[in-house]
Short mmCIF file of C-alpha atoms in Angstrom, two decimals:
data_model
loop_
_atom_site.label_atom_id
_atom_site.label_comp_id
_atom_site.label_asym_id
_atom_site.label_seq_id
_atom_site.Cartn_x
_atom_site.Cartn_y
_atom_site.Cartn_z
CA UNK A 253 -17.08 8.16 -13.62
CA UNK A 254 -19.49 8.38 -10.69
CA UNK A 255 -20.91 5.36 -8.93
CA UNK A 256 -23.96 3.94 -10.68
CA UNK A 257 -27.20 4.76 -8.87
CA UNK A 258 -28.37 1.14 -8.85
CA UNK A 259 -25.89 -1.75 -8.59
CA UNK A 260 -28.51 -4.45 -8.04
CA UNK A 261 -28.08 -5.86 -11.54
CA UNK A 262 -24.44 -6.68 -10.71
CA UNK A 263 -24.59 -7.82 -7.09
CA UNK A 264 -23.60 -11.29 -5.92
CA UNK A 265 -24.99 -12.54 -2.61
CA UNK A 266 -23.43 -15.14 -0.33
CA UNK A 267 -25.48 -18.33 0.00
CA UNK A 268 -22.96 -20.34 2.00
CA UNK A 269 -19.59 -19.27 3.36
CA UNK A 270 -16.76 -21.27 4.87
CA UNK A 271 -13.12 -20.81 5.85
CA UNK A 272 -10.97 -23.05 3.64
CA UNK A 273 -7.70 -22.11 5.33
CA UNK A 274 -6.99 -20.22 8.56
CA UNK A 275 -3.34 -19.20 8.85
CA UNK A 276 -1.45 -17.02 11.29
CA UNK A 277 -1.64 -14.08 8.87
CA UNK A 278 -4.15 -14.81 6.11
CA UNK A 279 -7.47 -16.60 5.80
CA UNK A 280 -8.83 -18.15 2.62
CA UNK A 281 -12.59 -18.34 2.19
CA UNK A 282 -14.54 -20.49 -0.23
CA UNK A 283 -18.08 -19.14 -0.60
CA UNK A 284 -21.05 -20.12 -2.73
CA UNK A 285 -22.77 -17.07 -4.17
CA UNK A 286 -25.89 -16.36 -6.12
CA UNK A 287 -25.21 -14.46 -9.34
CA UNK A 288 -27.44 -11.64 -10.65
CA UNK A 289 -29.13 -14.11 -13.03
CA UNK A 290 -29.93 -16.52 -10.17
CA UNK A 291 -27.30 -19.16 -10.90
CA UNK A 292 -24.81 -20.32 -8.23
CA UNK A 293 -21.02 -19.97 -8.42
CA UNK A 294 -17.99 -20.38 -6.17
CA UNK A 295 -15.82 -17.49 -4.97
CA UNK A 296 -12.43 -18.19 -3.37
CA UNK A 297 -10.61 -15.22 -1.87
CA UNK A 298 -8.02 -14.16 0.68
CA UNK A 299 -9.10 -12.19 3.77
CA UNK A 300 -6.36 -9.64 4.50
CA UNK A 301 -6.13 -7.22 7.47
CA UNK A 302 -5.11 -4.28 5.27
CA UNK A 303 -1.83 -2.45 4.88
CA UNK A 304 -0.15 0.89 4.30
CA UNK A 305 2.52 2.08 1.88
CA UNK A 306 4.69 5.18 2.25
CA UNK A 307 6.18 7.34 -0.51
CA UNK A 308 9.07 8.99 1.38
CA UNK A 309 10.50 12.09 -0.33
CA UNK A 310 13.85 13.54 0.75
CA UNK A 311 14.41 17.31 0.72
CA UNK A 312 16.57 17.03 -2.41
CA UNK A 313 13.79 15.17 -4.26
CA UNK A 314 15.14 11.64 -4.03
CA UNK A 315 12.79 8.83 -3.04
CA UNK A 316 13.44 6.25 -0.32
CA UNK A 317 13.00 2.70 -1.61
CA UNK A 318 13.63 -0.84 -0.48
CA UNK A 319 14.90 -4.07 -1.97
CA UNK A 320 13.66 -7.31 -0.49
CA UNK A 321 13.17 -10.92 -1.54
CA UNK A 322 9.56 -11.88 -2.23
CA UNK A 323 9.25 -15.63 -1.85
CA UNK A 324 6.11 -16.22 -4.00
CA UNK A 325 7.90 -14.66 -6.99
CA UNK A 326 11.33 -16.00 -6.09
CA UNK A 327 13.07 -12.69 -6.74
CA UNK A 328 14.22 -9.46 -5.15
CA UNK A 329 11.74 -6.63 -5.69
CA UNK A 330 12.11 -2.84 -5.54
CA UNK A 331 9.32 -1.29 -3.49
CA UNK A 332 8.28 1.67 -1.40
CA UNK A 333 8.19 0.92 2.37
CA UNK A 334 5.00 -0.85 3.39
CA UNK A 335 3.48 -3.09 6.04
CA UNK A 336 0.24 -4.52 7.36
CA UNK A 337 -2.10 -2.82 9.78
CA UNK A 338 -2.29 -4.16 13.32
CA UNK A 339 -5.82 -4.72 14.64
CA UNK A 340 -7.47 -1.35 15.27
CA UNK A 341 -4.37 0.61 14.22
CA UNK A 342 -5.02 3.94 12.42
CA UNK A 343 -3.43 4.21 9.00
CA UNK A 344 -1.20 7.18 9.81
CA UNK A 345 0.18 5.53 12.93
CA UNK A 346 0.93 2.37 10.96
CA UNK A 347 2.60 4.38 8.18
CA UNK A 348 4.80 6.19 10.70
CA UNK A 349 5.71 2.94 12.42
CA UNK A 350 6.54 1.08 9.24
CA UNK A 351 8.67 3.92 7.86
CA UNK A 352 10.65 4.18 11.09
CA UNK A 353 11.04 0.42 11.61
CA UNK A 354 11.98 -0.46 8.03
CA UNK A 355 14.09 2.55 7.01
CA UNK A 356 14.93 4.47 10.19
CA UNK A 357 13.47 7.66 8.72
CA UNK A 358 11.02 9.87 10.61
CA UNK A 359 8.85 12.31 8.63
CA UNK A 360 7.71 15.75 9.72
CA UNK A 361 4.79 16.00 7.30
CA UNK A 362 2.33 13.39 6.07
CA UNK A 363 -0.49 13.31 3.52
CA UNK A 364 -2.95 10.50 2.86
CA UNK A 365 -3.19 9.90 -0.88
CA UNK A 366 -5.90 7.25 -1.01
CA UNK A 367 -6.56 3.50 -0.95
CA UNK A 368 -5.32 0.91 -3.41
CA UNK A 369 -7.14 -2.41 -3.92
CA UNK A 370 -4.32 -4.32 -5.55
CA UNK A 371 -5.99 -7.73 -5.99
CA UNK A 372 -9.73 -7.16 -5.74
CA UNK A 373 -10.62 -10.29 -7.72
CA UNK A 374 -9.26 -12.60 -5.00
CA UNK A 375 -8.35 -10.55 -1.92
CA UNK A 376 -9.97 -8.08 0.47
CA UNK A 377 -6.65 -6.24 0.91
CA UNK A 378 -6.75 -2.46 0.81
CA UNK A 379 -3.48 -0.51 0.98
CA UNK A 380 -3.53 3.06 2.27
CA UNK A 381 -1.07 5.21 0.33
CA UNK A 382 0.75 7.92 2.31
CA UNK A 383 3.18 10.62 1.19
CA UNK A 384 5.91 11.65 3.65
CA UNK A 385 8.34 14.56 3.55
CA UNK A 386 10.63 16.46 5.89
CA UNK A 387 12.57 13.26 6.55
CA UNK A 388 15.17 12.79 9.28
CA UNK A 389 17.39 9.68 9.29
CA UNK A 390 17.71 7.27 12.19
CA UNK A 391 18.29 3.60 13.00
CA UNK A 392 15.97 1.01 11.50
CA UNK A 393 14.37 -1.66 13.68
CA UNK A 394 13.41 -4.60 11.48
CA UNK A 395 11.24 -7.46 12.69
CA UNK A 396 12.89 -10.80 13.35
CA UNK A 397 13.33 -12.63 10.05
CA UNK A 398 12.91 -9.45 8.00
CA UNK A 399 15.72 -8.54 5.61
CA UNK A 400 15.45 -5.22 3.78
CA UNK A 401 18.00 -3.14 1.88
CA UNK A 402 17.13 0.57 1.99
CA UNK A 403 18.39 2.90 -0.74
CA UNK A 404 17.49 6.17 -2.45
CA UNK A 405 16.86 6.94 -6.10
CA UNK A 406 15.83 9.90 -8.19
CA UNK A 407 12.26 9.75 -9.49
CA UNK A 408 13.60 9.60 -13.05
CA UNK A 409 15.46 6.42 -12.12
CA UNK A 410 12.31 4.85 -10.72
CA UNK A 411 10.39 5.86 -13.85
CA UNK A 412 13.05 4.17 -16.00
CA UNK A 413 12.85 0.98 -13.91
CA UNK A 414 9.08 0.95 -14.43
CA UNK A 415 9.49 1.37 -18.18
CA UNK A 416 12.01 -1.46 -18.54
CA UNK A 417 10.11 -3.86 -16.24
CA UNK A 418 12.57 -3.82 -13.34
CA UNK A 419 9.82 -2.49 -11.05
CA UNK A 420 6.50 -4.33 -11.30
CA UNK A 421 5.10 -3.99 -7.78
CA UNK A 422 1.55 -2.61 -8.08
CA UNK A 423 1.62 -0.45 -4.95
CA UNK A 424 4.94 1.12 -5.97
CA UNK A 425 3.53 1.94 -9.41
CA UNK A 426 0.56 3.66 -7.76
CA UNK A 427 2.89 5.50 -5.35
CA UNK A 428 4.88 6.80 -8.30
CA UNK A 429 1.65 7.91 -9.99
CA UNK A 430 0.68 9.89 -6.91
CA UNK A 431 4.14 11.49 -6.75
CA UNK A 432 3.92 12.46 -10.45
CA UNK A 433 0.45 13.97 -10.13
CA UNK A 434 1.46 15.90 -7.00
CA UNK A 435 4.60 17.26 -8.65
CA UNK A 436 2.60 18.28 -11.71
CA UNK A 437 0.14 20.18 -9.51
CA UNK A 438 -2.77 18.00 -10.64
CA UNK A 439 -3.45 16.37 -7.25
CA UNK A 440 -3.08 18.41 -4.07
CA UNK A 441 -2.33 16.35 -0.94
CA UNK A 442 -3.66 17.57 2.42
CA UNK A 443 -0.40 17.74 4.38
CA UNK A 444 -0.32 17.34 8.16
CA UNK A 445 2.46 18.23 10.57
CA UNK A 446 3.28 15.36 12.93
CA UNK A 447 5.06 16.02 16.21
CA UNK A 448 7.38 13.74 18.16
CA UNK A 449 4.52 12.28 20.20
CA UNK A 450 2.93 10.91 17.00
CA UNK A 451 -0.02 13.28 17.21
CA UNK A 452 -1.17 14.75 13.88
CA UNK A 453 -2.56 18.26 13.40
CA UNK A 454 -3.77 19.87 10.19
CA UNK A 455 -1.69 22.59 8.55
CA UNK A 456 -2.67 25.18 5.97
#
């Protein structure tokens, strides 16, 4: 469905904005907005710097995944590698950095799949989804206080974990969707070769 030509009947405009919480990573805003019918309402939301997620595919078809404890949920989650963007950092560079730091893998080819807004009702976060192939293993370099278990699984295993509720992470579900559509020939990623100096060049 294409974007509607005129969104004015749905727009909300900020009347008064304030920062309710300013943390080292996230900010929470509490704004008063004017609704399309003229009434006022409150909107509370998290300001997020943005992130990337990588779907790393080994030559034999297995996927590289991670297990890590997610404190808000109080449980270990299965996820694709991901991390937040540094200020001014291009998405591809962040994806390469996060893959190398968290898993030790370096990829020879990359393709940008798209952007995921995983919590648009209460967060500005957008997650760039990247596919990576031509992987070479190496040592991981986790941040201080970061504990991640890296493992590989066949796509059919990941699909089964989604079906039985073992995997519920939104970005990982979207990453699997992209992998499925690519494998089925329905979506065609624009692959780029990436050399050792982290410079990307288009390939046919």
